[in-house]
């Protein structure tokens, strides 16, 4: 794969960059360069924001269209994305190390399903109603698009997380400037090509890949009306500060350190639960925000839980992300592997018991691979239990009874995902009610587009997905008549 682009998709056309700076995405499995794209600078952001602004402000433009008409464009875009499914899988997986088997589920097909779901919501949603006033007369209550959206996304699920923003923004009549992460730019160009082919009106979707400083510039741009951010808690705090100062609406989907609570009646036969457990704790090489990387195990079955997770982690096929048989690919970048390895070193130094992994896999000399790793006997106050590692590293923590398990689950600065594993789904649901988290699964975890997704505490502000996800892109206007 050797892909070269020399323009940005802005205002419905291909625009020359303001500088000669380039981004060179690299294959995470082979360390080979994959191509080159221009790196956006502040002047490019100015052009993109101006295009989004013009389209939004046009009196008979996109924002004023009947939602049904916008939904037709969204359906066309979903079809154009589906026609490129193989391209998305190949590009995402090469750039960030996501196994193609995972990319096929979540980076193609899933984004277009989210888009079609929001097209459906656009058709059904009530954007205007008239009520009787308490003080006489009638009031027209309108839900109007918030305006120009700055959408900033990370590299771990670049297409799905971009679509979490594009879909509700389009449904509500907003326009967007999207800033992909420098690690995953080639899939963003495929998205731009789909946008062009689907004849999305010029200026609705503008894409400028760039680094964090330029991202910060976009967040504070005077012509931006709302910020939608997915990424680290650290960057989220800085963006929230800017948005607080500017009184600019913001949604933040940040990091996590969720708990997978194994109850004492849980099925632990890997032949039966392997897929669900993998999806909830190790998906995408552990580079997934909602994973239950703190596994809480009842003392009564502690050894069994340790054995099950050790067997799961040690049996996974580690290899080139492009191989259909691979279950764990490399970390997305050299820096990310360093980070994961530094946490493994901290786990050892803190005295946790390493039951499998901990090093680099044999025979994989190129690529940023780390062995799936399990630490047992971890105390919840340990660094590896409190901080987000963002790699295939699980911490097993023993508990005495359910109250203790809930206390440990909630003893975290994060609150994004989580799971409860039990033979009794009612019991699992009752435990789920007690966990302070934005989302949680019983015997499975799948961020379903029909339900609000997001976190509490340091995991973020606001929600994406579901009808609730539309609200962040709308504001109210009351007209007293
Ligand atoms: P990151 O915060 O470093 O970068 C994310 C994006 O923000 C990138 O596009 C980056 O260029 C940009 N950015 C960074 N600092 C910025 C700033 N100050 N202003 C504006 N833009 C800025 O995160 P990452 O390392 O790319 O992604 C991993 C993190 O994302 C993990 O912490 C993970 O948990 C989190 N994440 C959260 C969710 C969720 O939905 N909650 C989903 C996926 C990933």
Coordinates of C-alpha atoms and ligand atoms in Angstrom, one line a residue:
X1 CA 0.0 0.0 0.0
X2 CA 1.5 3.3 -1.0
X3 CA -1.0 6.1 -0.9
X4 CA -0.3 9.7 -1.6
X5 CA -2.6 12.7 -1.2
X6 CA -1.6 16.3 -1.7
X7 CA -4.8 18.2 -0.9
X8 CA -7.5 18.5 1.8
X9 CA -11.2 17.8 1.3
X10 CA -12.7 21.2 2.2
X11 CA -15.9 22.9 0.9
X12 CA -16.8 20.1 -1.4
X13 CA -13.5 20.2 -3.3
X14 CA -9.8 19.4 -3.0
X15 CA -7.8 22.3 -1.6
X16 CA -4.0 22.7 -1.6
X17 CA -2.4 22.8 1.9
X18 CA -0.9 26.0 3.2
X19 CA 2.4 24.4 4.1
X20 CA 4.6 21.6 2.7
X21 CA 4.5 19.7 6.0
X22 CA 3.6 16.0 5.6
X23 CA 2.3 13.1 7.7
X24 CA 3.7 9.7 6.9
X25 CA 1.4 7.0 8.4
X26 CA 3.2 3.7 9.1
X27 CA 2.1 0.1 9.1
X28 CA 2.0 -0.9 12.8
X29 CA 2.7 -4.5 12.0
X30 CA 5.7 -4.0 9.7
X31 CA 6.9 -0.5 10.5
X32 CA 6.9 0.3 6.7
X33 CA 5.6 3.7 5.6
X34 CA 2.1 3.4 4.0
X35 CA 1.9 6.7 2.1
X36 CA 1.9 10.4 2.7
X37 CA -0.7 13.1 3.2
X38 CA -0.4 16.8 4.0
X39 CA -0.4 17.9 7.6
X40 CA -2.9 20.6 8.4
X41 CA -1.8 23.9 9.8
X42 CA -3.8 26.8 11.4
X43 CA -4.4 28.4 8.0
X44 CA -5.9 25.2 6.7
X45 CA -8.2 25.1 9.7
X46 CA -9.3 28.7 8.9
X47 CA -10.2 27.6 5.4
X48 CA -12.1 24.6 6.6
X49 CA -14.0 26.5 9.3
X50 CA -14.9 29.2 6.9
X51 CA -16.4 26.6 4.5
X52 CA -18.4 25.0 7.2
X53 CA -19.5 28.4 8.5
X54 CA -20.7 29.5 5.0
X55 CA -22.7 26.4 4.4
X56 CA -24.2 26.6 7.8
X57 CA -25.2 30.3 7.5
X58 CA -26.6 30.1 4.1
X59 CA -30.3 31.1 4.4
X60 CA -31.7 28.3 2.3
X61 CA -28.8 25.9 2.9
X62 CA -28.2 22.6 4.6
X63 CA -29.4 23.7 8.1
X64 CA -32.8 24.8 6.7
X65 CA -33.4 21.6 4.7
X66 CA -36.2 19.4 5.7
X67 CA -34.7 16.6 7.9
X68 CA -36.0 14.0 5.4
X69 CA -33.9 15.6 2.7
X70 CA -30.8 15.5 4.9
X71 CA -31.6 11.8 5.6
X72 CA -31.5 11.0 1.9
X73 CA -28.0 12.4 1.7
X74 CA -27.0 10.4 4.8
X75 CA -28.3 7.2 3.3
X76 CA -26.3 7.9 0.1
X77 CA -23.2 8.5 2.2
X78 CA -23.8 5.2 4.0
X79 CA -24.0 3.4 0.7
X80 CA -20.8 5.1 -0.5
X81 CA -19.1 3.9 2.7
X82 CA -20.2 0.4 2.2
X83 CA -18.8 0.3 -1.3
X84 CA -15.4 1.1 0.3
X85 CA -15.7 -1.5 3.2
X86 CA -12.6 -3.4 2.2
X87 CA -10.6 -0.3 1.8
X88 CA -11.6 0.9 5.3
X89 CA -10.6 -2.5 6.8
X90 CA -7.3 -2.6 5.1
X91 CA -6.3 1.1 5.8
X92 CA -7.4 1.2 9.5
X93 CA -5.8 -2.2 10.3
X94 CA -2.5 -1.4 8.6
X95 CA -2.2 2.0 10.3
X96 CA -3.3 1.2 13.9
X97 CA -2.7 -2.5 14.2
X98 CA -6.4 -3.4 14.6
X99 CA -6.8 -7.1 13.5
X100 CA -8.7 -7.2 10.3
X101 CA -11.3 -9.5 11.9
X102 CA -12.1 -6.7 14.4
X103 CA -11.9 -3.9 11.7
X104 CA -14.4 -5.8 9.6
X105 CA -16.9 -5.7 12.4
X106 CA -16.3 -2.2 13.8
X107 CA -14.6 0.0 11.2
X108 CA -16.7 -1.0 8.2
X109 CA -20.4 -1.8 8.3
X110 CA -20.8 -0.4 11.8
X111 CA -20.2 3.3 10.9
X112 CA -22.6 3.1 8.0
X113 CA -25.2 1.4 10.3
X114 CA -24.8 4.4 12.7
X115 CA -25.3 6.8 9.8
X116 CA -28.5 5.0 8.6
X117 CA -29.8 4.8 12.2
X118 CA -29.4 8.6 12.5
X119 CA -31.0 9.1 9.1
X120 CA -34.0 7.2 10.5
X121 CA -34.0 9.5 13.6
X122 CA -33.9 12.6 11.3
X123 CA -37.0 11.3 9.6
X124 CA -38.8 10.6 12.9
X125 CA -37.6 13.2 15.3
X126 CA -39.8 16.1 16.2
X127 CA -37.8 19.3 15.5
X128 CA -40.7 21.7 16.2
X129 CA -43.8 21.8 18.3
X130 CA -46.4 24.4 19.4
X131 CA -47.6 24.5 23.0
X132 CA -50.2 26.6 24.8
X133 CA -48.5 29.2 26.9
X134 CA -49.2 29.4 30.6
X135 CA -49.6 33.1 30.3
X136 CA -51.8 33.0 27.2
X137 CA -50.9 32.7 23.5
X138 CA -49.0 29.9 21.9
X139 CA -45.3 29.1 21.9
X140 CA -43.4 27.5 19.1
X141 CA -40.5 25.4 20.5
X142 CA -37.9 24.7 17.9
X143 CA -34.9 22.4 18.1
X144 CA -32.3 24.0 15.9
X145 CA -28.8 22.8 14.9
X146 CA -26.1 24.1 17.1
X147 CA -23.9 25.2 14.2
X148 CA -20.3 24.5 13.1
X149 CA -18.9 21.4 14.9
X150 CA -15.2 20.8 15.5
X151 CA -14.9 17.0 15.6
X152 CA -11.6 15.6 17.0
X153 CA -11.0 11.9 17.0
X154 CA -8.3 9.5 18.1
X155 CA -6.6 6.7 16.2
X156 CA -8.0 3.6 17.9
X157 CA -11.5 3.3 16.1
X158 CA -11.1 6.2 13.7
X159 CA -14.1 5.6 11.5
X160 CA -16.6 4.5 14.1
X161 CA -15.7 7.4 16.4
X162 CA -15.8 9.9 13.5
X163 CA -19.3 8.6 12.6
X164 CA -20.5 9.0 16.2
X165 CA -20.1 12.7 15.4
X166 CA -20.9 13.0 11.7
X167 CA -24.2 11.1 12.0
X168 CA -26.0 13.2 14.7
X169 CA -24.5 16.4 13.3
X170 CA -25.9 15.7 9.8
X171 CA -29.2 14.6 11.2
X172 CA -29.6 17.9 13.0
X173 CA -28.3 20.2 10.3
X174 CA -24.9 21.0 11.6
X175 CA -21.7 21.3 9.5
X176 CA -18.4 19.8 10.6
X177 CA -14.6 20.3 10.5
X178 CA -13.1 16.9 11.3
X179 CA -9.5 16.6 12.6
X180 CA -8.4 13.0 12.3
X181 CA -5.4 11.8 14.4
X182 CA -2.0 11.8 12.5
X183 CA -1.7 8.0 13.0
X184 CA -4.9 7.3 11.1
X185 CA -5.2 9.6 8.1
X186 CA -5.6 7.3 5.1
X187 CA -9.0 6.1 6.1
X188 CA -10.0 9.7 6.5
X189 CA -9.2 10.2 2.8
X190 CA -11.4 7.3 1.9
X191 CA -14.2 8.9 4.0
X192 CA -13.6 12.2 2.0
X193 CA -13.9 10.3 -1.3
X194 CA -17.2 8.7 -0.1
X195 CA -18.5 12.2 0.9
X196 CA -17.7 13.5 -2.5
X197 CA -19.2 10.5 -4.3
X198 CA -22.4 10.8 -2.2
X199 CA -22.8 14.4 -3.2
X200 CA -23.0 15.6 0.4
X201 CA -23.5 19.4 -0.1
X202 CA -20.2 21.3 -0.2
X203 CA -19.0 22.5 3.2
X204 CA -21.1 20.0 5.3
X205 CA -18.1 17.8 5.9
X206 CA -14.5 19.2 5.8
X207 CA -11.5 17.1 6.8
X208 CA -8.1 18.3 7.9
X209 CA -5.6 15.8 9.4
X210 CA -3.3 17.5 11.9
X211 CA -1.6 17.2 15.2
X212 CA -2.6 18.3 18.7
X213 CA -1.6 22.0 18.5
X214 CA -3.6 22.5 15.4
X215 CA -6.4 20.5 17.1
X216 CA -6.2 23.0 20.0
X217 CA -6.4 25.9 17.5
X218 CA -9.6 24.4 16.0
X219 CA -11.2 24.0 19.5
X220 CA -10.7 27.7 20.2
X221 CA -11.6 29.0 16.7
X222 CA -14.0 31.9 17.0
X223 CA -16.3 30.5 14.3
X224 CA -16.8 27.1 15.9
X225 CA -20.0 26.6 17.8
X226 CA -19.5 23.2 19.4
X227 CA -16.7 20.7 20.1
X228 CA -17.1 16.9 20.0
X229 CA -14.0 15.2 21.3
X230 CA -12.9 11.6 21.7
X231 CA -9.5 11.0 23.2
X232 CA -7.4 11.0 26.3
X233 CA -8.6 12.4 29.6
X234 CA -5.6 14.7 29.7
X235 CA -6.5 16.3 26.3
X236 CA -10.1 16.4 27.3
X237 CA -9.4 18.5 30.4
X238 CA -7.5 21.0 28.3
X239 CA -10.3 21.2 25.7
X240 CA -12.9 21.5 28.5
X241 CA -10.9 24.5 29.9
X242 CA -10.9 26.2 26.6
X243 CA -14.6 25.5 26.0
X244 CA -15.4 26.7 29.6
X245 CA -13.7 30.0 28.9
X246 CA -15.5 30.4 25.6
X247 CA -18.8 29.1 27.0
X248 CA -18.8 26.7 24.0
X249 CA -20.8 23.4 24.2
X250 CA -18.6 20.4 24.3
X251 CA -18.9 16.6 24.5
X252 CA -16.0 14.6 25.8
X253 CA -15.5 10.8 25.4
X254 CA -12.4 10.1 27.4
X255 CA -10.4 7.3 28.9
X256 CA -11.5 4.4 31.1
X257 CA -10.4 1.7 33.6
X258 CA -13.6 -0.3 33.8
X259 CA -14.3 -3.3 36.0
X260 CA -15.3 -6.8 34.7
X261 CA -17.1 -8.1 37.8
X262 CA -17.1 -11.9 37.8
X263 CA -19.8 -13.1 40.3
X264 CA -19.5 -16.3 42.2
X265 CA -22.0 -18.1 39.9
X266 CA -20.4 -17.1 36.6
X267 CA -19.8 -19.5 33.7
X268 CA -16.0 -19.8 33.4
X269 CA -15.8 -22.4 30.7
X270 CA -13.8 -20.6 27.9
X271 CA -15.4 -22.8 25.2
X272 CA -18.6 -21.0 26.0
X273 CA -17.6 -17.5 26.9
X274 CA -14.4 -16.9 25.0
X275 CA -15.8 -14.5 22.4
X276 CA -17.8 -12.3 24.9
X277 CA -14.9 -12.2 27.4
X278 CA -12.4 -11.2 24.7
X279 CA -14.7 -8.5 23.3
X280 CA -15.2 -7.0 26.8
X281 CA -11.6 -7.1 28.0
X282 CA -9.0 -7.3 25.2
X283 CA -10.7 -6.1 22.0
X284 CA -8.4 -4.2 19.5
X285 CA -5.2 -5.2 21.3
X286 CA -6.5 -3.6 24.5
X287 CA -6.6 -0.2 22.7
X288 CA -10.3 0.3 23.4
X289 CA -11.6 2.9 25.9
X290 CA -14.5 0.8 27.4
X291 CA -12.6 -2.4 28.2
X292 CA -13.0 -4.1 31.6
X293 CA -9.3 -4.2 32.3
X294 CA -9.8 -4.6 36.1
X295 CA -11.1 -8.1 36.5
X296 CA -12.8 -8.5 39.9
X297 CA -12.7 -12.1 41.1
X298 CA -14.6 -13.6 44.1
X299 CA -12.2 -15.2 46.6
X300 CA -14.4 -18.4 46.5
X301 CA -13.5 -19.0 42.9
X302 CA -10.3 -16.9 42.6
X303 CA -8.0 -19.6 41.3
X304 CA -10.6 -20.6 38.6
X305 CA -10.8 -17.0 37.4
X306 CA -7.1 -16.6 37.3
X307 CA -6.8 -19.8 35.3
X308 CA -9.6 -18.7 32.9
X309 CA -8.1 -15.3 32.1
X310 CA -4.5 -16.7 31.9
X311 CA -5.7 -19.4 29.5
X312 CA -7.6 -16.8 27.4
X313 CA -4.7 -14.4 27.2
X314 CA -2.1 -17.0 26.5
X315 CA -4.1 -18.7 23.8
X316 CA -4.7 -15.6 21.6
X317 CA -3.1 -15.5 18.2
X318 CA -0.7 -12.6 18.1
X319 CA 0.4 -11.5 14.7
X320 CA 0.2 -9.2 11.7
X321 CA -3.0 -7.2 11.9
X322 CA -3.7 -7.9 8.2
X323 CA -3.8 -11.7 8.8
X324 CA -7.5 -12.8 9.2
X325 CA -6.4 -15.3 11.9
X326 CA -4.9 -12.7 14.1
X327 CA -6.6 -11.9 17.4
X328 CA -4.1 -9.5 18.9
X329 CA -2.1 -7.2 16.6
X330 CA 0.6 -4.7 17.5
X331 CA 0.2 -1.4 19.4
X332 CA -0.5 1.5 17.1
X333 CA 2.8 3.3 17.6
X334 CA 6.2 2.8 19.1
X335 CA 5.3 5.4 21.8
X336 CA 2.2 3.4 22.7
X337 CA 4.2 0.2 23.1
X338 CA 6.7 2.1 25.3
X339 CA 3.8 3.2 27.4
X340 CA 2.3 -0.3 27.8
X341 CA 5.7 -1.8 28.6
X342 CA 6.3 0.9 31.2
X343 CA 3.1 -0.1 32.9
X344 CA 4.1 -3.8 32.8
X345 CA 7.3 -2.8 34.5
X346 CA 5.3 -0.9 37.2
X347 CA 3.1 -3.9 37.7
X348 CA 6.1 -6.1 38.4
X349 CA 7.7 -3.5 40.6
X350 CA 4.5 -3.2 42.6
X351 CA 4.7 -6.9 43.3
X352 CA 1.7 -8.1 41.2
X353 CA 1.9 -11.8 40.1
X354 CA 2.5 -12.1 36.4
X355 CA 0.6 -15.2 35.2
X356 CA 1.2 -14.8 31.5
X357 CA 2.9 -12.5 29.0
X358 CA 4.8 -9.5 30.1
X359 CA 7.2 -9.4 27.2
X360 CA 7.4 -9.2 23.4
X361 CA 6.2 -12.2 21.4
X362 CA 8.9 -14.4 19.9
X363 CA 9.4 -14.2 16.1
X364 CA 7.9 -10.8 15.6
X365 CA 10.9 -8.6 15.2
X366 CA 9.1 -5.8 13.3
X367 CA 5.9 -4.2 14.5
X368 CA 5.1 -2.9 18.0
X369 CA 3.9 -6.1 19.5
X370 CA 3.3 -6.8 23.2
X371 CA 2.3 -10.2 24.6
X372 CA -1.2 -10.3 26.1
X373 CA -0.5 -10.0 29.8
X374 CA -2.3 -10.9 33.0
X375 CA -1.4 -9.8 36.5
X376 CA -3.0 -11.5 39.4
X377 CA -3.1 -10.5 43.1
X378 CA -3.4 -6.9 42.2
X379 CA -4.5 -4.4 44.8
X380 CA -7.0 -1.8 43.5
X381 CA -4.8 1.0 44.7
X382 CA -1.9 -0.1 42.5
X383 CA -0.9 2.1 39.5
X384 CA -1.8 -0.7 37.0
X385 CA -5.3 -0.8 38.6
X386 CA -5.9 2.9 38.6
X387 CA -4.4 4.2 35.4
X388 CA -5.5 3.5 31.8
X389 CA -2.8 1.4 30.1
X390 CA -4.4 1.1 26.7
X391 CA -2.9 -2.2 25.8
X392 CA -3.5 -6.0 26.3
X393 CA -2.9 -6.0 30.0
X394 CA -5.4 -7.2 32.6
X395 CA -5.3 -6.8 36.4
X396 CA -7.0 -9.4 38.4
X397 CA -8.3 -8.2 41.8
X398 CA -9.8 -10.5 44.5
X399 CA -12.9 -9.5 46.4
X400 CA -14.8 -10.9 49.5
X401 CA -18.4 -10.3 48.7
X402 CA -20.6 -8.4 46.2
X403 CA -20.6 -5.2 48.3
X404 CA -16.8 -5.3 48.3
X405 CA -16.8 -5.9 44.5
X406 CA -19.0 -2.8 43.9
X407 CA -16.8 -0.7 46.2
X408 CA -13.7 -1.7 44.2
X409 CA -15.5 -1.1 40.9
X410 CA -16.4 2.4 42.0
X411 CA -13.0 3.1 43.5
X412 CA -11.7 4.6 40.2
X413 CA -11.4 8.0 38.8
X414 CA -13.0 6.7 35.6
X415 CA -16.6 5.4 34.8
X416 CA -17.0 4.5 31.2
X417 CA -17.7 0.8 30.6
X418 CA -17.8 -2.5 32.6
X419 CA -19.4 -5.9 32.7
X420 CA -20.9 -8.3 35.2
X421 CA -20.5 -12.0 34.6
X422 CA -23.1 -14.3 36.1
X423 CA -25.5 -17.2 35.5
X424 CA -28.3 -15.0 36.7
X425 CA -28.9 -12.0 34.4
X426 CA -31.3 -10.4 36.9
X427 CA -28.7 -10.6 39.6
X428 CA -26.1 -9.2 37.2
X429 CA -28.4 -6.3 36.3
X430 CA -28.9 -5.5 40.0
X431 CA -25.2 -5.3 40.5
X432 CA -24.8 -3.2 37.3
X433 CA -27.2 -0.7 38.8
X434 CA -24.8 -0.1 41.6
X435 CA -21.7 0.6 39.4
X436 CA -21.0 4.3 38.7
X437 CA -20.4 4.1 35.0
X438 CA -22.0 5.4 31.8
X439 CA -22.4 2.0 30.2
X440 CA -22.2 -1.6 31.5
X441 CA -23.0 -5.1 30.1
X442 CA -24.2 -8.3 31.6
X443 CA -22.3 -11.3 30.1
X444 CA -21.5 -9.2 27.0
X445 CA -20.5 -5.7 26.1
X446 CA -21.4 -4.0 22.8
X447 CA -21.8 -0.3 22.3
X448 CA -25.2 -0.5 20.6
X449 CA -25.9 2.6 18.4
X450 CA -29.5 2.7 19.8
X451 CA -28.3 3.5 23.3
X452 CA -26.4 6.6 24.7
X453 CA -22.7 5.9 25.1
X454 CA -20.3 7.9 27.3
X455 CA -18.8 8.2 30.7
X456 CA -19.0 9.7 34.1
X457 CA -16.2 11.2 36.2
X458 CA -12.9 11.4 34.3
X459 CA -14.4 9.4 31.5
X460 CA -16.2 12.4 30.0
X461 CA -19.1 14.6 29.6
X462 CA -22.3 14.1 27.6
X463 CA -23.4 11.2 25.5
X464 CA -23.0 10.0 21.9
X465 CA -25.3 7.5 20.1
X466 CA -29.0 6.9 20.7
X467 CA -31.6 9.6 20.3
X468 CA -29.9 11.2 23.2
X469 CA -26.8 11.7 21.0
X470 CA -28.8 14.0 18.8
X471 CA -29.4 16.4 21.6
X472 CA -25.8 17.6 21.8
X473 CA -26.1 18.9 18.2
X474 CA -29.4 20.8 18.8
X475 CA -30.4 23.8 20.9
X476 CA -33.8 25.1 21.7
X477 CA -35.4 28.3 20.5
X478 CA -38.8 29.4 21.9
X479 CA -41.0 31.8 20.0
X480 CA -43.8 33.4 22.0
X481 CA -46.7 34.2 19.8
Ligands
LIG1 P1 -5.2 11.9 22.5 O1 -6.0 12.7 23.4 O2 -3.7 12.1 22.6 O3 -5.6 12.4 21.0 C1 -6.9 12.3 20.5 C2 -7.1 13.3 19.4 O4 -7.1 14.6 20.0 C3 -6.1 13.3 18.3 O5 -6.7 13.7 17.1 C4 -5.1 14.4 18.8 O6 -4.4 15.0 17.7 C5 -6.1 15.4 19.4 N1 -5.6 16.2 20.5 C6 -4.7 15.9 21.5 N2 -4.6 16.9 22.3 C7 -5.4 17.9 21.9 C8 -5.7 19.2 22.4 N3 -5.1 19.7 23.5 N4 -6.6 20.0 21.7 C9 -7.2 19.5 20.6 N5 -6.9 18.3 20.1 C10 -6.0 17.5 20.7 O7 -5.7 10.4 22.6 P2 -5.1 9.2 21.7 O8 -3.9 8.7 22.3 O9 -5.1 9.5 20.3 O10 -6.3 8.1 22.0 C11 -6.3 7.3 23.1 C12 -7.2 7.9 24.2 O11 -8.5 8.0 23.7 C13 -7.4 6.9 25.3 O12 -7.3 7.6 26.5 C14 -8.8 6.3 25.2 O13 -9.3 5.8 26.3 C15 -9.5 7.5 24.6 N6 -10.7 7.0 23.9 C16 -11.9 7.3 24.4 C17 -13.1 6.8 23.8 C18 -14.4 7.1 24.4 O14 -15.4 7.0 23.6 N7 -14.5 7.4 25.6 C19 -13.0 6.1 22.6 C20 -11.7 5.9 22.1 C21 -10.6 6.3 22.7

